[in-house]
Amino acid sequence: MTSPKCVLCDKKITKKNDTKEHLIPNAIGGRKKVKGFICKSCNNTSGDNWESELAKQLNPLSLLFGISRERGEAPSQLFETTGGDKLKLNVDGSMSIEKPTYSERPMEPGAGVQIQIRARSMAEAKQMLQGVKRKYPQVDLKESLNNAKSQYYYCPDMLNFNLSFGGHKAGRSIVKSALALAASSGIPARECTEATNYLRSDEAEACFGYFYEKDLIQNRPKGIPLHCISIKGCSKIKQVIGYVEYFGTLRTVLCLCESYEGPEISDTYAINPITGEELSLLVNLNLSNSEIREAYDYKKTPNGSIEAALGEVIPASMKAAFEKEKDRVLNEAVIYAFENCGAKEGEMLTPEHTKKLTSLMMERIKPFILHQLTQTRNRK
């Protein structure tokens, strides 16, 4: 049996240099992997360049939808609000200030100064207070720490999301994913010359374009920001056509090969990146060469079509964010209440304990409830 060769460098793939290539990049929630497609060295290089650029462009959506990754988490990212503040959005839906703040305000003559600290964690606050102690030795560090409180508040403004797709690095990641599915489905990568030429040469013509003129997914599940890769090899038209969609929003068509003479082959792999669940989709890849060429020339993106695609999946992100924040708030409220109600572990709760538990839980839940009421009123 002939050993497969790396799709990028033609080096023979062995047990030592073989690697598991994610069909959909792990950075945006991909799960399924293929072997015998790319060597370890080329996988590392393309990952550091192509996949990292794609992940960077799509990171706002990864955070917006709170994707589940097989390895690691989507990195937090700084956004500016409509009110001009800068907040860091985390993958769990929480937000934090950009950096800690420190301010001093003189009080009445002889009364000293008032110091205000805002930190992103109690550990950071402790570190800042130690700096205060060095500047003002008379400060009671223990008392200051005891008086420090962890507070939650909800930003009343919207976050500004600036989405920008494109470029050859991200494009090569898209083409590589389609080619990996084709190869794993029985279409030799070396026969997909349009795809391999583009991946190997900076001078080669791009073999993908954006496509929004019609929905190629025939049974699209409502509201799911799905990832999908689909390929079709057809000897009648001598083409291997591909389709790659990420977050239900970035939609591209590809021509991997224009001289295909093999058997009829079609395959589709799709997932819900929020849960990692695999989806069964029907993708219509009966596209003419002229339709694909027009996509290459940005002629298959009607005005407002990208915004419309995003609008179809935004409600899913809002629902997921609400459920995630609700669970977080309730869990933290319960832990906080039991830690501070005065009851010792294992002892029966007295009516006084129960009353304090309720009060402490409401103290932590109240900001969330008020925020939801405000949001509902604003939408109305």
CSV table of C-alpha atoms in Angstrom, one decimal:
chain,number,residue,atom,x,y,z
A,1,MET,CA,0.0,0.0,0.0
A,2,THR,CA,1.4,3.4,-1.0
A,3,SER,CA,2.0,5.8,1.8
A,4,PRO,CA,0.0,9.0,1.6
A,5,LYS,CA,1.8,12.3,1.0
A,6,CYS,CA,1.3,15.6,2.8
A,7,VAL,CA,-1.1,17.8,0.9
A,8,LEU,CA,1.2,20.8,1.3
A,9,CYS,CA,4.8,19.6,1.0
A,10,ASP,CA,4.5,16.1,-0.6
A,11,LYS,CA,6.5,14.5,2.2
A,12,LYS,CA,5.5,10.9,2.9
A,13,ILE,CA,3.2,10.7,5.9
A,14,THR,CA,4.4,8.1,8.4
A,15,LYS,CA,3.3,7.1,11.9
A,16,LYS,CA,5.9,9.5,13.2
A,17,ASN,CA,4.9,12.6,11.3
A,18,ASP,CA,1.2,12.0,10.8
A,19,THR,CA,-1.2,14.3,12.6
A,20,LYS,CA,-4.9,14.6,13.3
A,21,GLU,CA,-6.2,17.4,11.2
A,22,HIS,CA,-9.5,19.1,12.4
A,23,LEU,CA,-11.9,19.3,9.6
A,24,ILE,CA,-13.3,22.4,11.2
A,25,PRO,CA,-10.6,24.3,13.2
A,26,ASN,CA,-10.6,23.5,17.0
A,27,ALA,CA,-10.4,27.3,17.6
A,28,ILE,CA,-14.0,27.8,16.5
A,29,GLY,CA,-15.4,24.6,18.0
A,30,GLY,CA,-14.4,21.8,15.5
A,31,ARG,CA,-14.3,18.2,16.7
A,32,LYS,CA,-13.9,15.7,13.9
A,33,LYS,CA,-10.3,14.9,12.7
A,34,VAL,CA,-8.8,13.1,9.7
A,35,LYS,CA,-5.4,11.4,9.4
A,36,GLY,CA,-3.0,10.8,6.5
A,37,PHE,CA,-3.7,14.3,5.1
A,38,ILE,CA,-1.0,16.6,6.4
A,39,CYS,CA,2.3,16.2,8.1
A,40,LYS,CA,3.0,17.5,11.6
A,41,SER,CA,5.3,20.3,10.5
A,42,CYS,CA,2.9,21.7,7.9
A,43,ASN,CA,-0.1,21.3,10.3
A,44,ASN,CA,1.7,23.4,12.9
A,45,THR,CA,2.7,26.0,10.3
A,46,SER,CA,-0.7,26.3,8.7
A,47,GLY,CA,-2.3,26.4,12.2
A,48,ASP,CA,-0.1,29.2,13.4
A,49,ASN,CA,-0.9,31.2,10.2
A,50,TRP,CA,-4.1,30.3,8.5
A,51,GLU,CA,-6.2,28.9,11.3
A,52,SER,CA,-5.1,31.6,13.8
A,53,GLU,CA,-6.1,34.3,11.4
A,54,LEU,CA,-9.5,32.7,10.8
A,55,ALA,CA,-10.0,32.3,14.5
A,56,LYS,CA,-9.1,35.9,15.1
A,57,GLN,CA,-11.6,37.2,12.6
A,58,LEU,CA,-14.3,34.9,14.0
A,59,ASN,CA,-13.5,35.3,17.7
A,60,PRO,CA,-16.2,37.9,18.3
A,61,LEU,CA,-18.7,35.3,17.2
A,62,SER,CA,-17.1,32.6,19.2
A,63,LEU,CA,-17.6,34.8,22.3
A,64,LEU,CA,-21.0,36.0,21.3
A,65,PHE,CA,-22.3,32.4,21.0
A,66,GLY,CA,-20.1,31.0,23.8
A,67,ILE,CA,-18.8,28.1,21.7
A,68,SER,CA,-17.6,24.8,23.2
A,69,ARG,CA,-14.1,23.9,22.2
A,70,GLU,CA,-12.5,20.5,22.5
A,71,ARG,CA,-9.3,22.0,23.7
A,72,GLY,CA,-9.0,25.4,25.4
A,73,GLU,CA,-11.4,28.3,25.4
A,74,ALA,CA,-12.0,31.2,23.0
A,75,PRO,CA,-9.8,34.1,24.2
A,76,SER,CA,-11.4,37.1,25.9
A,77,GLN,CA,-11.6,40.2,23.8
A,78,LEU,CA,-11.8,43.9,24.5
A,79,PHE,CA,-14.8,45.7,23.0
A,80,GLU,CA,-16.0,49.3,23.2
A,81,THR,CA,-19.6,50.0,24.3
A,82,THR,CA,-21.9,52.5,22.7
A,83,GLY,CA,-21.4,54.6,25.8
A,84,GLY,CA,-17.6,54.7,25.2
A,85,ASP,CA,-16.5,52.3,27.9
A,86,LYS,CA,-14.1,49.4,27.2
A,87,LEU,CA,-15.1,46.0,28.5
A,88,LYS,CA,-13.5,42.6,28.1
A,89,LEU,CA,-16.0,39.9,27.0
A,90,ASN,CA,-15.3,36.4,28.2
A,91,VAL,CA,-16.4,33.1,26.7
A,92,ASP,CA,-18.7,32.4,29.7
A,93,GLY,CA,-20.6,35.6,28.8
A,94,SER,CA,-19.3,37.6,31.7
A,95,MET,CA,-17.6,41.0,31.2
A,96,SER,CA,-14.8,42.7,33.1
A,97,ILE,CA,-13.2,46.1,33.1
A,98,GLU,CA,-10.2,46.7,30.8
A,99,LYS,CA,-7.8,47.3,33.6
A,100,PRO,CA,-7.7,48.0,37.3
A,101,THR,CA,-8.2,51.6,38.4
A,102,TYR,CA,-6.8,53.6,41.3
A,103,SER,CA,-7.7,57.1,42.5
A,104,GLU,CA,-7.0,59.4,45.4
A,105,ARG,CA,-9.2,62.2,46.6
A,106,PRO,CA,-8.1,64.7,49.3
A,107,MET,CA,-10.6,64.9,52.2
A,108,GLU,CA,-11.0,67.7,54.6
A,109,PRO,CA,-7.8,69.3,55.9
A,110,GLY,CA,-6.2,66.9,58.3
A,111,ALA,CA,-8.5,64.0,57.4
A,112,GLY,CA,-6.2,62.4,54.9
A,113,VAL,CA,-7.1,61.0,51.5
A,114,GLN,CA,-9.9,58.8,50.2
A,115,ILE,CA,-8.6,55.9,48.0
A,116,GLN,CA,-10.8,54.1,45.6
A,117,ILE,CA,-9.7,50.8,43.9
A,118,ARG,CA,-11.5,48.9,41.2
A,119,ALA,CA,-10.0,45.5,40.4
A,120,ARG,CA,-11.0,42.5,38.3
A,121,SER,CA,-10.5,40.0,41.2
A,122,MET,CA,-10.0,39.9,44.9
A,123,ALA,CA,-6.4,38.7,44.3
A,124,GLU,CA,-5.7,41.8,42.2
A,125,ALA,CA,-7.3,44.1,44.8
A,126,LYS,CA,-5.1,42.5,47.5
A,127,GLN,CA,-2.0,43.2,45.4
A,128,MET,CA,-3.1,46.8,44.8
A,129,LEU,CA,-3.7,47.3,48.5
A,130,GLN,CA,-0.3,46.1,49.3
A,131,GLY,CA,1.0,48.9,47.1
A,132,VAL,CA,-1.1,51.3,49.1
A,133,LYS,CA,0.3,50.0,52.3
A,134,ARG,CA,3.9,50.7,51.1
A,135,LYS,CA,2.9,54.3,50.2
A,136,TYR,CA,0.8,54.8,53.4
A,137,PRO,CA,2.2,52.6,56.1
A,138,GLN,CA,-0.5,53.6,58.5
A,139,VAL,CA,-3.2,51.8,56.4
A,140,ASP,CA,-4.7,48.8,58.1
A,141,LEU,CA,-4.3,46.2,55.4
A,142,LYS,CA,-6.4,43.5,57.1
A,143,GLU,CA,-9.3,45.9,57.8
A,144,SER,CA,-9.1,47.2,54.2
A,145,LEU,CA,-9.3,43.6,52.8
A,146,ASN,CA,-12.2,42.8,55.2
A,147,ASN,CA,-14.1,45.9,53.9
A,148,ALA,CA,-13.5,45.0,50.3
A,149,LYS,CA,-16.6,43.8,48.5
A,150,SER,CA,-17.1,41.8,45.3
A,151,GLN,CA,-19.8,43.6,43.4
A,152,TYR,CA,-21.6,42.7,40.1
A,153,TYR,CA,-23.1,45.2,37.8
A,154,TYR,CA,-24.5,45.0,34.2
A,155,CYS,CA,-23.4,47.4,31.5
A,156,PRO,CA,-26.5,49.3,30.3
A,157,ASP,CA,-24.9,49.9,26.9
A,158,MET,CA,-24.5,47.7,23.8
A,159,LEU,CA,-21.2,46.3,22.7
A,160,ASN,CA,-19.8,47.4,19.3
A,161,PHE,CA,-19.0,44.3,17.2
A,162,ASN,CA,-16.9,45.0,14.1
A,163,LEU,CA,-16.9,41.8,12.0
A,164,SER,CA,-14.5,41.6,9.1
A,165,PHE,CA,-14.0,38.4,7.1
A,166,GLY,CA,-11.5,37.7,4.3
A,167,GLY,CA,-7.9,37.7,3.2
A,168,HIS,CA,-5.8,34.9,1.9
A,169,LYS,CA,-4.7,33.5,5.3
A,170,ALA,CA,-8.3,32.9,6.4
A,171,GLY,CA,-9.2,31.9,2.9
A,172,ARG,CA,-6.5,29.2,2.8
A,173,SER,CA,-7.9,27.8,6.1
A,174,ILE,CA,-11.3,27.5,4.5
A,175,VAL,CA,-9.9,25.8,1.4
A,176,LYS,CA,-7.8,23.4,3.5
A,177,SER,CA,-10.9,22.3,5.5
A,178,ALA,CA,-12.9,21.6,2.3
A,179,LEU,CA,-9.9,19.7,0.8
A,180,ALA,CA,-9.5,17.7,4.0
A,181,LEU,CA,-13.2,16.5,3.8
A,182,ALA,CA,-12.8,15.7,0.1
A,183,ALA,CA,-9.6,13.6,0.8
A,184,SER,CA,-11.3,11.8,3.7
A,185,SER,CA,-14.3,11.0,1.4
A,186,GLY,CA,-12.2,9.3,-1.2
A,187,ILE,CA,-11.2,12.1,-3.6
A,188,PRO,CA,-7.3,12.2,-3.8
A,189,ALA,CA,-6.1,15.6,-2.7
A,190,ARG,CA,-3.5,15.6,-5.5
A,191,GLU,CA,-6.3,15.6,-8.1
A,192,CYS,CA,-7.8,18.8,-6.6
A,193,THR,CA,-5.3,21.0,-8.4
A,194,GLU,CA,-7.1,24.3,-7.9
A,195,ALA,CA,-7.1,23.8,-4.2
A,196,THR,CA,-3.6,22.5,-3.8
A,197,ASN,CA,-2.1,25.2,-6.1
A,198,TYR,CA,-3.8,27.9,-4.0
A,199,LEU,CA,-2.6,26.4,-0.7
A,200,ARG,CA,1.0,26.0,-1.9
A,201,SER,CA,1.5,29.2,-3.9
A,202,ASP,CA,1.0,32.8,-2.9
A,203,GLU,CA,0.6,33.7,-6.6
A,204,ALA,CA,-2.2,31.2,-7.3
A,205,GLU,CA,-5.7,32.3,-7.9
A,206,ALA,CA,-8.1,32.0,-4.9
A,207,CYS,CA,-10.5,29.2,-5.4
A,208,PHE,CA,-13.3,30.4,-3.1
A,209,GLY,CA,-15.9,33.2,-3.0
A,210,TYR,CA,-18.8,34.4,-0.8
A,211,PHE,CA,-22.2,33.1,-1.6
A,212,TYR,CA,-25.5,34.6,-0.2
A,213,GLU,CA,-27.8,34.7,-3.2
A,214,LYS,CA,-29.7,31.6,-2.1
A,215,ASP,CA,-29.5,29.2,0.8
A,216,LEU,CA,-27.6,26.1,-0.2
A,217,ILE,CA,-28.6,24.2,3.0
A,218,GLN,CA,-32.0,22.7,2.2
A,219,ASN,CA,-32.9,21.7,5.8
A,220,ARG,CA,-31.3,24.5,7.8
A,221,PRO,CA,-32.2,24.2,11.5
A,222,LYS,CA,-33.7,27.5,12.7
A,223,GLY,CA,-31.6,29.7,14.9
A,224,ILE,CA,-28.5,27.5,15.1
A,225,PRO,CA,-25.1,29.3,14.3
A,226,LEU,CA,-23.9,26.1,12.6
A,227,HIS,CA,-20.6,25.2,11.0
A,228,CYS,CA,-20.8,23.2,7.8
A,229,ILE,CA,-18.4,21.7,5.2
A,230,SER,CA,-19.8,20.0,2.1
A,231,ILE,CA,-18.1,18.6,-1.0
A,232,LYS,CA,-19.4,17.1,-4.3
A,233,GLY,CA,-17.2,15.4,-7.0
A,234,CYS,CA,-19.0,15.1,-10.3
A,235,SER,CA,-17.2,13.7,-13.4
A,236,LYS,CA,-20.0,15.0,-15.7
A,237,ILE,CA,-19.0,18.6,-15.1
A,238,LYS,CA,-15.5,17.6,-14.2
A,239,GLN,CA,-15.5,19.5,-10.9
A,240,VAL,CA,-15.1,19.0,-7.2
A,241,ILE,CA,-17.3,21.7,-5.6
A,242,GLY,CA,-17.2,22.7,-2.0
A,243,TYR,CA,-19.2,24.8,0.5
A,244,VAL,CA,-18.0,26.0,3.8
A,245,GLU,CA,-20.1,27.9,6.3
A,246,TYR,CA,-19.2,29.2,9.8
A,247,PHE,CA,-21.5,30.5,12.4
A,248,GLY,CA,-24.4,30.5,9.9
A,249,THR,CA,-22.9,33.8,8.7
A,250,LEU,CA,-19.6,33.3,6.8
A,251,ARG,CA,-20.8,31.4,3.6
A,252,THR,CA,-18.4,30.4,0.9
A,253,VAL,CA,-18.4,28.3,-2.3
A,254,LEU,CA,-15.3,26.7,-3.7
A,255,CYS,CA,-14.0,24.8,-6.7
A,256,LEU,CA,-11.4,22.4,-5.6
A,257,CYS,CA,-10.9,20.8,-9.0
A,258,GLU,CA,-11.9,21.6,-12.6
A,259,SER,CA,-10.7,18.3,-14.2
A,260,TYR,CA,-12.3,15.6,-12.0
A,261,GLU,CA,-12.8,12.2,-13.6
A,262,GLY,CA,-13.5,10.0,-10.6
A,263,PRO,CA,-16.7,8.5,-9.2
A,264,GLU,CA,-19.6,10.6,-8.0
A,265,ILE,CA,-18.9,11.5,-4.4
A,266,SER,CA,-20.6,13.8,-2.0
A,267,ASP,CA,-20.2,14.3,1.7
A,268,THR,CA,-21.2,16.8,4.4
A,269,TYR,CA,-20.0,17.4,7.9
A,270,ALA,CA,-21.8,19.9,10.2
A,271,ILE,CA,-22.0,20.8,13.9
A,272,ASN,CA,-23.6,23.1,16.4
A,273,PRO,CA,-20.5,24.9,17.8
A,274,ILE,CA,-22.4,25.8,21.0
A,275,THR,CA,-22.9,22.2,22.0
A,276,GLY,CA,-20.5,20.3,19.7
A,277,GLU,CA,-23.5,18.2,18.5
A,278,GLU,CA,-23.2,16.9,15.0
A,279,LEU,CA,-25.9,17.9,12.5
A,280,SER,CA,-27.4,16.1,9.5
A,281,LEU,CA,-27.7,18.6,6.7
A,282,LEU,CA,-28.7,18.4,3.0
A,283,VAL,CA,-26.5,20.8,0.9
A,284,ASN,CA,-27.4,21.6,-2.7
A,285,LEU,CA,-24.2,21.9,-4.6
A,286,ASN,CA,-25.7,22.0,-8.1
A,287,LEU,CA,-23.8,25.1,-9.0
A,288,SER,CA,-22.7,26.1,-12.5
A,289,ASN,CA,-19.2,27.3,-13.2
A,290,SER,CA,-20.5,30.8,-13.9
A,291,GLU,CA,-22.2,30.9,-10.5
A,292,ILE,CA,-19.0,30.0,-8.8
A,293,ARG,CA,-17.0,32.5,-10.9
A,294,GLU,CA,-19.4,35.2,-10.0
A,295,ALA,CA,-19.0,34.3,-6.3
A,296,TYR,CA,-15.2,34.8,-6.7
A,297,ASP,CA,-16.0,38.3,-8.1
A,298,TYR,CA,-18.2,39.2,-5.1
A,299,LYS,CA,-21.4,39.1,-7.3
A,300,LYS,CA,-23.3,36.7,-5.1
A,301,THR,CA,-23.6,38.9,-2.1
A,302,PRO,CA,-26.8,41.0,-2.4
A,303,ASN,CA,-27.0,44.1,-0.2
A,304,GLY,CA,-27.9,43.2,3.3
A,305,SER,CA,-27.6,39.5,2.9
A,306,ILE,CA,-24.7,39.1,5.4
A,307,GLU,CA,-26.6,41.1,7.9
A,308,ALA,CA,-29.7,39.0,7.3
A,309,ALA,CA,-27.7,35.7,7.8
A,310,LEU,CA,-26.4,37.1,11.1
A,311,GLY,CA,-29.9,38.1,12.1
A,312,GLU,CA,-31.1,34.6,11.7
A,313,VAL,CA,-28.8,33.3,14.5
A,314,ILE,CA,-28.5,36.2,16.9
A,315,PRO,CA,-31.6,35.2,18.9
A,316,ALA,CA,-29.9,31.9,19.6
A,317,SER,CA,-26.9,33.7,21.1
A,318,MET,CA,-29.2,35.9,23.2
A,319,LYS,CA,-31.0,32.9,24.6
A,320,ALA,CA,-27.8,31.0,25.3
A,321,ALA,CA,-26.3,34.0,27.0
A,322,PHE,CA,-29.4,34.5,29.2
A,323,GLU,CA,-29.4,30.8,30.3
A,324,LYS,CA,-25.7,30.8,31.0
A,325,GLU,CA,-25.9,34.0,33.0
A,326,LYS,CA,-29.0,32.9,34.9
A,327,ASP,CA,-27.2,29.6,35.9
A,328,ARG,CA,-24.1,31.5,36.9
A,329,VAL,CA,-25.9,34.0,39.1
A,330,LEU,CA,-28.1,31.3,40.8
A,331,ASN,CA,-25.1,29.1,41.6
A,332,GLU,CA,-23.0,31.9,42.9
A,333,ALA,CA,-26.0,33.3,45.0
A,334,VAL,CA,-26.5,29.9,46.6
A,335,ILE,CA,-22.8,29.5,47.5
A,336,TYR,CA,-22.5,33.1,48.8
A,337,ALA,CA,-25.7,32.7,50.9
A,338,PHE,CA,-24.6,29.5,52.6
A,339,GLU,CA,-21.1,30.8,53.3
A,340,ASN,CA,-22.5,33.9,55.0
A,341,CYS,CA,-25.8,32.9,56.7
A,342,GLY,CA,-24.1,31.9,59.9
A,343,ALA,CA,-24.9,28.2,59.7
A,344,LYS,CA,-22.1,25.7,60.2
A,345,GLU,CA,-21.6,22.8,57.8
A,346,GLY,CA,-23.9,19.8,58.7
A,347,GLU,CA,-26.1,21.6,61.3
A,348,MET,CA,-29.8,22.1,60.9
A,349,LEU,CA,-30.9,25.5,59.6
A,350,THR,CA,-32.8,27.6,62.0
A,351,PRO,CA,-35.6,30.1,61.0
A,352,GLU,CA,-33.0,32.8,61.4
A,353,HIS,CA,-30.6,31.0,59.1
A,354,THR,CA,-33.3,30.5,56.5
A,355,LYS,CA,-34.3,34.2,56.6
A,356,LYS,CA,-30.7,35.3,56.2
A,357,LEU,CA,-30.2,32.8,53.3
A,358,THR,CA,-33.1,34.3,51.5
A,359,SER,CA,-31.9,37.8,52.0
A,360,LEU,CA,-28.4,37.0,50.9
A,361,MET,CA,-29.5,35.2,47.8
A,362,MET,CA,-31.7,38.1,46.8
A,363,GLU,CA,-28.8,40.5,47.3
A,364,ARG,CA,-26.8,38.6,44.7
A,365,ILE,CA,-29.8,37.9,42.3
A,366,LYS,CA,-31.2,41.4,42.4
A,367,PRO,CA,-28.8,43.1,39.9
A,368,PHE,CA,-29.6,40.3,37.3
A,369,ILE,CA,-33.4,40.7,37.8
A,370,LEU,CA,-33.2,44.5,37.4
A,371,HIS,CA,-31.0,44.2,34.4
A,372,GLN,CA,-33.4,41.8,32.7
A,373,LEU,CA,-36.4,44.1,33.5
A,374,THR,CA,-34.5,47.1,32.0
A,375,GLN,CA,-33.6,45.2,28.9
A,376,THR,CA,-37.2,44.1,28.4
A,377,ARG,CA,-38.4,47.6,28.9
A,378,ASN,CA,-35.9,49.0,26.4
A,379,ARG,CA,-36.8,46.4,23.7
A,380,LYS,CA,-40.5,47.3,24.1
